[in-house]
Coordinates of C-alpha atoms and ligand atoms in Angstrom, one line a residue:
M1 CA 66.4 -7.2 86.7
I2 CA 64.1 -6.0 83.9
R3 CA 66.5 -3.2 83.2
K4 CA 69.4 -5.6 83.0
L5 CA 67.4 -7.7 80.5
I6 CA 66.7 -4.6 78.4
R7 CA 70.3 -3.7 78.3
K8 CA 71.2 -7.2 77.3
V9 CA 68.8 -7.1 74.4
L10 CA 70.1 -3.7 73.3
E11 CA 73.7 -4.9 73.3
L12 CA 72.9 -7.6 70.8
P13 CA 74.0 -6.9 67.3
M14 CA 71.3 -5.4 65.3
G15 CA 70.8 -8.5 63.2
K16 CA 69.8 -10.5 66.2
R17 CA 67.6 -7.8 67.8
R18 CA 64.0 -8.5 67.3
G19 CA 61.4 -6.1 68.2
K20 CA 58.3 -4.3 67.4
P21 CA 58.8 -1.2 65.2
R22 CA 57.7 2.2 66.3
V23 CA 54.5 3.2 64.4
Y24 CA 54.0 6.9 64.0
P25 CA 50.5 8.2 63.2
L26 CA 49.9 11.1 60.8
P27 CA 50.2 14.0 63.3
Q28 CA 53.7 12.9 64.2
H29 CA 55.2 12.6 60.7
G30 CA 52.9 14.8 58.6
I31 CA 52.9 12.8 55.4
R32 CA 49.4 12.7 53.9
R33 CA 48.4 10.1 51.3
D34 CA 47.7 12.9 48.7
Q35 CA 51.4 13.9 48.8
L36 CA 52.2 10.6 47.1
S37 CA 52.1 10.3 43.3
H38 CA 49.0 8.9 41.8
A39 CA 50.9 5.8 40.7
A40 CA 52.4 5.1 44.1
V41 CA 49.0 5.1 45.7
R42 CA 47.5 2.9 43.0
V43 CA 50.3 0.4 43.2
T44 CA 50.2 0.0 47.0
S45 CA 46.5 -0.1 47.1
R46 CA 46.2 -2.7 44.3
L47 CA 48.8 -4.9 46.1
Q48 CA 47.0 -4.5 49.4
E49 CA 43.6 -5.3 47.8
A50 CA 45.1 -8.5 46.5
G51 CA 46.0 -9.5 50.0
Y52 CA 49.7 -8.5 50.1
A53 CA 51.5 -6.1 52.4
A54 CA 52.8 -3.0 50.5
Y55 CA 54.5 0.2 51.6
V56 CA 56.2 3.2 50.1
V57 CA 59.7 2.9 51.3
G58 CA 63.2 4.5 51.3
G59 CA 64.1 7.9 49.8
A60 CA 60.5 9.0 49.2
V61 CA 59.4 8.6 52.8
R62 CA 62.6 10.3 54.0
D63 CA 62.2 13.2 51.6
L64 CA 58.5 13.7 52.4
M65 CA 59.3 13.9 56.1
L66 CA 61.9 16.5 55.3
G67 CA 59.5 18.5 53.2
V68 CA 61.3 17.8 50.0
S69 CA 59.3 16.5 47.0
P70 CA 60.6 13.0 46.1
K71 CA 62.3 12.2 42.8
D72 CA 60.5 8.9 42.5
F73 CA 58.6 6.3 44.6
D74 CA 59.7 2.9 45.6
V75 CA 57.4 0.3 47.0
A76 CA 58.3 -2.8 49.1
T77 CA 56.0 -5.8 49.4
N78 CA 55.8 -9.4 50.5
A79 CA 54.5 -10.4 47.0
T80 CA 57.2 -12.1 44.9
P81 CA 58.3 -10.5 41.7
E82 CA 56.2 -12.9 39.7
Q83 CA 53.1 -12.2 41.8
V84 CA 53.7 -8.4 41.3
H85 CA 54.2 -8.8 37.6
H86 CA 51.0 -10.9 37.5
L87 CA 48.9 -8.0 39.1
F88 CA 50.1 -5.3 36.7
R89 CA 49.7 -5.6 33.0
R90 CA 52.3 -2.9 32.3
S91 CA 55.2 -4.2 34.3
R92 CA 58.4 -6.1 33.8
I93 CA 60.9 -8.0 36.0
I94 CA 64.4 -6.6 35.8
G95 CA 67.8 -7.3 37.3
R96 CA 69.7 -10.4 38.2
R97 CA 71.5 -9.6 41.4
F98 CA 68.5 -7.8 42.7
R99 CA 65.3 -8.8 41.0
I100 CA 62.8 -6.0 41.0
V101 CA 59.6 -5.2 39.2
H102 CA 59.1 -2.0 37.2
V103 CA 55.4 -1.1 37.2
M104 CA 54.6 1.5 34.5
M105 CA 51.6 3.7 35.2
G106 CA 50.9 6.7 33.0
P107 CA 54.2 8.6 32.8
E108 CA 55.5 7.1 36.0
T109 CA 57.5 4.0 36.8
I110 CA 57.3 2.6 40.3
E111 CA 60.0 0.2 41.4
V112 CA 58.5 -2.6 43.4
T113 CA 60.9 -4.7 45.5
T114 CA 60.1 -7.9 47.4
F115 CA 61.2 -7.8 51.1
R116 CA 64.7 -9.1 51.2
G117 CA 65.6 -11.9 53.7
G118 CA 67.9 -11.8 56.7
S119 CA 70.9 -13.7 55.6
V120 CA 73.2 -12.5 52.9
D121 CA 73.1 -15.6 50.7
D122 CA 76.0 -15.1 48.4
T123 CA 79.2 -13.1 49.2
N124 CA 82.7 -13.3 47.7
E125 CA 86.0 -13.5 49.6
T126 CA 85.9 -9.8 50.6
G127 CA 82.4 -10.0 51.9
R128 CA 80.8 -8.4 48.8
I129 CA 77.2 -9.4 48.2
M130 CA 77.0 -11.2 44.8
A131 CA 73.3 -12.0 44.8
D132 CA 70.5 -10.9 47.1
N133 CA 67.3 -12.7 46.1
S134 CA 66.2 -14.5 49.2
F135 CA 63.0 -13.0 50.4
G136 CA 62.1 -12.2 54.0
S137 CA 59.9 -10.2 56.3
Q138 CA 59.4 -6.5 56.5
E139 CA 61.7 -6.4 59.6
E140 CA 64.4 -8.2 57.8
D141 CA 64.0 -5.9 54.8
A142 CA 64.4 -2.9 57.0
H143 CA 67.6 -4.4 58.3
R144 CA 69.1 -4.9 54.9
R145 CA 68.7 -1.2 53.9
D146 CA 71.6 1.1 54.2
F147 CA 70.8 4.1 56.5
T148 CA 68.2 4.3 59.3
V149 CA 66.5 7.2 57.5
N150 CA 66.2 5.1 54.4
A151 CA 64.5 2.3 56.2
L152 CA 61.1 3.9 56.9
F153 CA 58.0 2.4 55.6
Y154 CA 54.8 4.4 54.8
D155 CA 51.5 2.8 54.7
P156 CA 49.1 4.9 52.5
S157 CA 46.0 3.1 53.7
D158 CA 46.3 4.4 57.3
E159 CA 48.9 7.1 56.8
T160 CA 51.4 5.6 59.3
V161 CA 55.2 5.5 59.3
I162 CA 56.8 2.3 60.4
D163 CA 60.3 2.6 61.9
Y164 CA 62.5 -0.4 62.9
H165 CA 65.8 1.5 63.3
H166 CA 65.2 4.9 65.0
G167 CA 65.1 6.4 61.5
V168 CA 62.6 9.1 62.6
K169 CA 64.9 10.1 65.5
D170 CA 67.9 10.3 63.3
L171 CA 66.0 12.2 60.7
H172 CA 65.1 14.9 63.2
A173 CA 68.7 15.0 64.4
K174 CA 69.8 15.2 60.7
K175 CA 72.2 12.3 61.1
L176 CA 73.0 9.6 58.6
V177 CA 73.5 6.4 60.6
M178 CA 74.4 3.0 58.9
I179 CA 72.2 0.1 60.0
G180 CA 74.3 -2.7 61.6
Q181 CA 78.1 -2.7 61.6
P182 CA 79.3 0.0 59.2
A183 CA 82.5 -1.7 58.2
R184 CA 80.7 -4.9 57.3
R185 CA 78.1 -3.1 55.4
Y186 CA 80.8 -1.4 53.3
Q187 CA 82.4 -4.7 52.6
E188 CA 79.1 -6.1 51.5
D189 CA 78.6 -3.2 49.1
P190 CA 81.3 -0.5 48.8
V191 CA 78.9 1.8 46.9
R192 CA 77.3 2.5 50.3
M193 CA 80.3 4.8 51.0
L194 CA 79.4 6.9 48.0
R195 CA 75.8 6.9 49.0
A196 CA 76.7 8.2 52.5
V197 CA 78.6 11.1 51.0
R198 CA 76.0 11.9 48.4
L199 CA 73.0 11.7 50.8
A200 CA 74.8 13.7 53.5
A201 CA 75.5 16.5 51.0
K202 CA 72.1 16.3 49.4
L203 CA 70.1 16.4 52.6
G204 CA 72.5 18.6 54.6
F205 CA 73.0 15.8 57.2
E206 CA 76.0 14.8 59.2
I207 CA 77.4 11.4 58.7
D208 CA 77.4 9.7 62.1
E209 CA 80.9 9.2 63.6
D210 CA 80.8 5.4 63.6
T211 CA 79.3 5.4 60.1
K212 CA 82.1 7.7 58.8
K213 CA 85.1 6.2 60.6
P214 CA 85.6 3.0 58.4
I215 CA 85.2 4.8 55.1
R216 CA 88.8 5.8 54.6
A217 CA 90.1 2.3 55.3
H218 CA 87.5 0.7 53.0
A219 CA 87.8 3.2 50.1
H220 CA 90.0 0.9 48.1
L221 CA 87.1 -1.6 47.7
L222 CA 85.4 0.8 45.3
K223 CA 88.1 0.1 42.7
K224 CA 86.8 -3.4 42.2
E225 CA 83.2 -2.2 41.5
P226 CA 82.0 -2.5 37.9
G227 CA 82.7 0.7 36.0
A228 CA 79.1 1.1 34.9
R229 CA 77.8 1.0 38.5
L230 CA 80.3 3.6 39.6
F231 CA 79.4 5.7 36.6
D232 CA 75.7 5.6 37.6
E233 CA 76.5 6.5 41.2
M234 CA 78.8 9.3 40.0
L235 CA 76.0 10.6 37.8
K236 CA 73.6 10.6 40.8
L237 CA 76.1 12.5 42.7
L238 CA 76.5 15.1 40.0
M239 CA 72.7 15.4 39.6
S240 CA 72.0 15.7 43.3
G241 CA 71.7 19.4 43.2
Q242 CA 74.7 19.6 45.5
A243 CA 77.3 18.5 43.1
Y244 CA 80.1 20.8 44.2
A245 CA 79.5 20.0 47.9
C246 CA 79.5 16.3 47.1
L247 CA 82.8 16.4 45.3
K248 CA 84.4 18.3 48.1
K249 CA 83.1 15.9 50.6
L250 CA 84.3 12.9 48.6
R251 CA 87.8 14.4 48.7
D252 CA 87.5 15.1 52.4
E253 CA 86.6 11.4 53.1
G254 CA 89.4 10.1 51.0
L255 CA 87.1 8.8 48.3
A256 CA 88.4 10.8 45.3
R257 CA 92.0 10.1 44.5
G258 CA 92.9 6.6 43.2
V259 CA 89.3 5.5 43.6
F260 CA 87.2 7.3 41.1
P261 CA 89.1 7.9 37.8
L262 CA 86.9 10.7 36.8
L263 CA 87.3 12.5 40.1
D264 CA 91.0 12.0 39.9
A265 CA 91.0 13.8 36.5
V266 CA 88.8 16.5 37.8
M267 CA 90.7 17.1 41.1
D268 CA 94.2 16.4 39.9
D269 CA 95.8 19.7 40.8
K270 CA 94.9 21.4 44.0
G271 CA 94.1 25.0 43.8
D272 CA 92.4 26.5 40.7
D273 CA 89.1 24.9 40.2
A274 CA 87.2 28.0 39.2
F275 CA 85.8 26.4 36.0
L276 CA 84.7 23.3 37.7
R277 CA 83.1 25.2 40.5
L278 CA 81.2 27.5 38.2
S279 CA 80.0 24.7 36.0
L280 CA 78.8 22.6 38.9
E281 CA 77.2 25.5 40.6
S282 CA 75.3 26.3 37.4
T283 CA 74.2 22.6 37.1
D284 CA 73.0 22.8 40.7
A285 CA 71.1 26.0 40.0
R286 CA 69.5 24.5 36.9
L287 CA 68.4 21.4 38.8
R288 CA 66.9 23.5 41.6
A289 CA 65.0 25.4 38.9
D290 CA 63.8 22.1 37.4
K291 CA 65.6 22.8 34.1
P292 CA 66.9 20.0 32.1
I293 CA 70.6 19.0 32.3
S294 CA 72.7 17.5 29.5
V295 CA 74.9 14.8 30.9
G296 CA 77.3 15.1 28.0
F297 CA 77.7 18.8 28.7
L298 CA 78.3 18.2 32.4
L299 CA 81.0 15.6 31.6
A300 CA 82.5 18.0 29.1
T301 CA 82.9 20.5 31.9
L302 CA 84.4 18.0 34.3
L303 CA 87.2 16.9 32.0
W304 CA 87.7 20.3 30.4
R305 CA 90.7 21.4 32.4
Q306 CA 92.7 18.4 31.2
V307 CA 91.7 19.0 27.6
N308 CA 92.4 22.7 27.8
Q309 CA 95.8 22.2 29.4
G310 CA 96.8 19.9 26.5
W311 CA 95.4 22.3 24.0
Q312 CA 97.3 25.3 25.4
R313 CA 100.5 23.4 25.6
R314 CA 100.3 22.3 22.0
V315 CA 99.3 25.7 20.7
A316 CA 102.3 27.2 22.6
E317 CA 104.5 24.6 20.9
G318 CA 103.4 26.0 17.6
E319 CA 100.5 23.7 16.5
K320 CA 97.5 25.1 14.9
S321 CA 94.4 25.7 17.0
L322 CA 92.0 23.0 15.7
P323 CA 94.5 20.1 15.3
A324 CA 96.0 21.0 18.7
L325 CA 92.5 20.8 20.3
M326 CA 91.7 17.5 18.5
A327 CA 95.0 16.0 19.7
A328 CA 94.4 17.1 23.2
I329 CA 90.9 15.5 23.2
D330 CA 92.4 12.3 21.9
D331 CA 95.0 12.3 24.7
V332 CA 92.4 12.7 27.4
E333 CA 90.0 10.2 25.9
S334 CA 92.5 7.5 25.6
E335 CA 93.7 8.1 29.1
Q336 CA 90.2 7.9 30.4
E337 CA 88.9 5.2 28.2
N338 CA 89.8 2.2 30.3
D339 CA 88.7 3.5 33.6
L340 CA 85.8 5.9 33.0
A341 CA 83.1 3.8 31.4
I342 CA 81.4 6.8 30.0
P343 CA 78.6 5.5 27.8
R344 CA 78.9 6.4 24.2
R345 CA 75.7 8.4 24.1
F346 CA 77.3 10.9 26.5
S347 CA 80.9 10.8 25.2
V348 CA 79.8 11.7 21.7
T349 CA 78.2 15.0 22.9
M350 CA 81.2 15.7 25.2
R351 CA 83.6 15.4 22.3
E352 CA 81.4 17.6 20.0
I353 CA 81.2 20.4 22.6
W354 CA 85.0 20.4 23.0
T355 CA 85.8 20.3 19.3
L356 CA 83.5 23.2 18.6
Q357 CA 85.3 25.4 21.0
A358 CA 88.0 26.1 18.3
R359 CA 85.3 27.5 16.0
F360 CA 84.3 30.5 18.0
D361 CA 87.4 32.3 16.8
N362 CA 86.3 32.1 13.2
R363 CA 84.2 35.1 12.9
T364 CA 84.8 36.1 9.2
G365 CA 83.3 35.1 5.9
A366 CA 80.5 32.5 5.8
R367 CA 81.8 30.5 8.7
P368 CA 79.9 32.1 11.6
Y369 CA 76.6 31.4 9.6
R370 CA 77.5 27.8 9.1
F371 CA 78.5 27.4 12.7
L372 CA 75.0 28.7 13.9
E373 CA 73.4 25.9 11.9
Q374 CA 75.4 23.3 13.8
P375 CA 72.9 21.3 16.0
R376 CA 75.3 21.5 18.9
F377 CA 76.0 25.2 18.5
R378 CA 73.9 26.2 21.6
A379 CA 75.6 23.7 23.9
A380 CA 79.0 24.8 22.6
Y381 CA 78.0 28.4 23.1
D382 CA 76.9 27.8 26.7
F383 CA 80.2 26.1 27.3
L384 CA 82.1 29.1 25.9
A385 CA 80.1 31.3 28.3
L386 CA 81.2 29.2 31.2
R387 CA 84.8 29.5 30.1
S388 CA 84.5 33.2 29.9
E389 CA 83.0 33.4 33.4
A390 CA 86.0 31.5 34.6
G391 CA 88.3 34.1 32.9
E392 CA 89.5 31.7 30.2
V393 CA 88.2 33.7 27.2
P394 CA 87.4 37.4 26.9
R395 CA 83.8 38.4 27.6
E396 CA 83.8 40.2 24.3
L397 CA 83.9 37.0 22.4
V398 CA 80.8 35.7 24.2
S399 CA 78.9 38.9 23.6
W400 CA 79.8 38.9 20.0
W401 CA 78.2 35.4 19.5
E402 CA 75.3 36.4 21.7
E403 CA 74.6 39.3 19.4
F404 CA 75.3 37.4 16.3
Q405 CA 72.6 34.8 17.2
R406 CA 70.0 37.6 17.6
A407 CA 71.0 40.0 14.8
D408 CA 69.2 40.3 11.4
G409 CA 71.1 40.1 8.1
A410 CA 72.5 43.6 8.2
G411 CA 73.4 43.2 11.9
C412 CA 75.3 40.1 11.2
E413 CA 77.3 41.7 8.4
R414 CA 78.2 44.6 10.7
L415 CA 79.3 42.2 13.4
I416 CA 81.5 40.3 11.0
A417 CA 83.0 43.6 9.8
E418 CA 83.7 44.6 13.3
A419 CA 85.3 41.3 14.1
K420 CA 87.5 41.7 11.1
E421 CA 88.5 45.1 12.3
G422 CA 89.3 43.7 15.6
G423 CA 91.6 41.2 14.0
A424 CA 89.5 38.0 14.1
E425 CA 91.1 35.0 12.4
E426 CA 90.4 34.7 8.7
P427 CA 90.4 31.5 6.7
A428 CA 94.0 30.3 6.3
K429 CA 94.3 30.6 2.6
K430 CA 93.0 34.2 2.5
R431 CA 94.9 35.3 5.6
R432 CA 97.0 38.4 5.1
R433 CA 99.4 40.0 7.4
R434 CA 97.7 42.5 9.6
R435 CA 98.7 46.0 9.9
S436 CA 99.8 47.2 13.3
G437 CA 97.2 48.3 15.8
G438 CA 94.2 46.0 15.8
R439 CA 95.9 43.0 17.2
R440 CA 93.8 41.0 19.6
K441 CA 95.1 40.0 23.0
P442 CA 96.0 36.3 23.0
E443 CA 93.2 34.3 24.5
G444 CA 93.4 31.9 27.4
G445 CA 91.3 29.4 25.5
G446 CA 94.0 28.9 23.0
G447 CA 91.6 30.1 20.4
E448 CA 94.0 31.6 17.9
S449 CA 96.7 29.5 16.4
A450 CA 100.3 30.7 16.3
E451 CA 100.8 32.8 13.2
Ligands
ATP1 P1 67.6 9.1 46.1 O1 67.1 10.4 46.7 O2 68.9 9.3 45.5 O3 66.6 8.4 45.2 P2 67.3 6.8 47.7 O4 67.6 6.6 49.2 O5 65.8 6.8 47.4 O6 67.9 8.2 47.4 P3 67.6 4.7 45.8 O7 68.9 4.4 45.1 O8 66.4 5.2 45.1 O9 68.1 5.8 46.9 O10 67.3 3.5 46.8 C1 66.0 3.3 47.4 C2 66.2 2.6 48.7 O11 66.8 1.4 48.6 C3 67.1 3.4 49.7 O12 66.4 4.4 50.4 C4 67.6 2.3 50.6 O13 66.6 1.9 51.5 C5 67.7 1.1 49.6 N1 69.1 1.0 49.1 C6 69.5 1.6 47.9 N2 70.8 1.3 47.7 C7 71.2 0.5 48.7 C8 72.4 -0.2 49.1 N3 73.5 -0.1 48.3 N4 72.5 -0.9 50.2 C9 71.4 -1.0 51.0 N5 70.2 -0.4 50.7 C10 70.1 0.3 49.6
MG2 MG1 64.9 6.8 45.3

């Protein structure tokens, strides 16, 4: 009888299931208060002292349980955004669809969210959530989160983890399981499909079968998402430290072609993606070593193949190197402009890095000196080094510039003379016919214009 009743309760859809959460004490999850950031502890304790419930929630709890240090800390509370704002002098309420409070404390910003309510209050004809500002209980809040491992709450005051959806169990099994009915959750917010792929790659988790199954059929919903949100998500993906794995997984799940214009561009032809792989692996390595990443540089590498193909083609058709490169860049940019939504602050850097590639072949006269003074020289040089690793330009060109940067006055002169000997391109008006012998091999990068 009792067993029957339990089964009945378990068969109810998640939304209707009500129950006590599992509460795990410290020895069972291992997260000590002192592993949180100073700001996370201060924000939760201040809220609790004022009589509100407050927990660290989401990615930070998940990451700490996995032994990874969290990127940032989110806090969930039953205080309204106004009440939170009132408690913290350095805070502001942001967002319209999802109103949250940013609390600034020292160098940190803590995102404080009020528990979201049970019913989705505003959806469009495809079930997409348009606004989500009705407040609710902690249990309802857990239910509105995406994956079970993302719905764990940590209470710093007694160092417990509160789990409504078997998140701890799934975390140990390294499984990403969608809360509720996956198909409906993707309709509510298609970006959850991208999050599934990104988090699985980042954490080394499997996407649970039921969570994975509806992705292919719902992929098209992503096309309707605002470009800026997709761009943000794309950036998170690229900055996850597992960028190459993420892109491959997206392709496997049917989320690349026709969905994500940038990915379409990147993965257009099958086969040779040596350059992409190298650049993403170097990004991943930099992130793991805690080195800064330039988003403009990263985007430049992603779209480079398209630019380079256009450049090569034009050079082969007899155009001069620099004008050919500029035209190829224009082609790619206008093709991407409508879909990509790359913010200007990134696209300017991207364009500069590309344009400067044509200047590495000018190794005579005063031009190498002038090039070194270019503020973007270093980024352009790093880009050249990647191209060389991918076999696009000779290693010799990279070493030449490497030495030129370090050499003293006499050393620079010697290098320039050597380059000249080797047949480096000279300024057009002074260019003379070269004698036989020293002719340089044509470069993959389309460096030298047709003579
Ligand atoms: P990351 O390591 O990338 O920060 P995260 O899980 O912390 O991963 P955030 O974007 O910081 O991701 O989101 C914080 C939490 O908010 C998530 O853990 C999840 O509980 C919830 N969340 C975020 N995006 C969604 C979404 N689209 N649908 C439902 N819940 C979401
Ligand atoms: Mg987070």
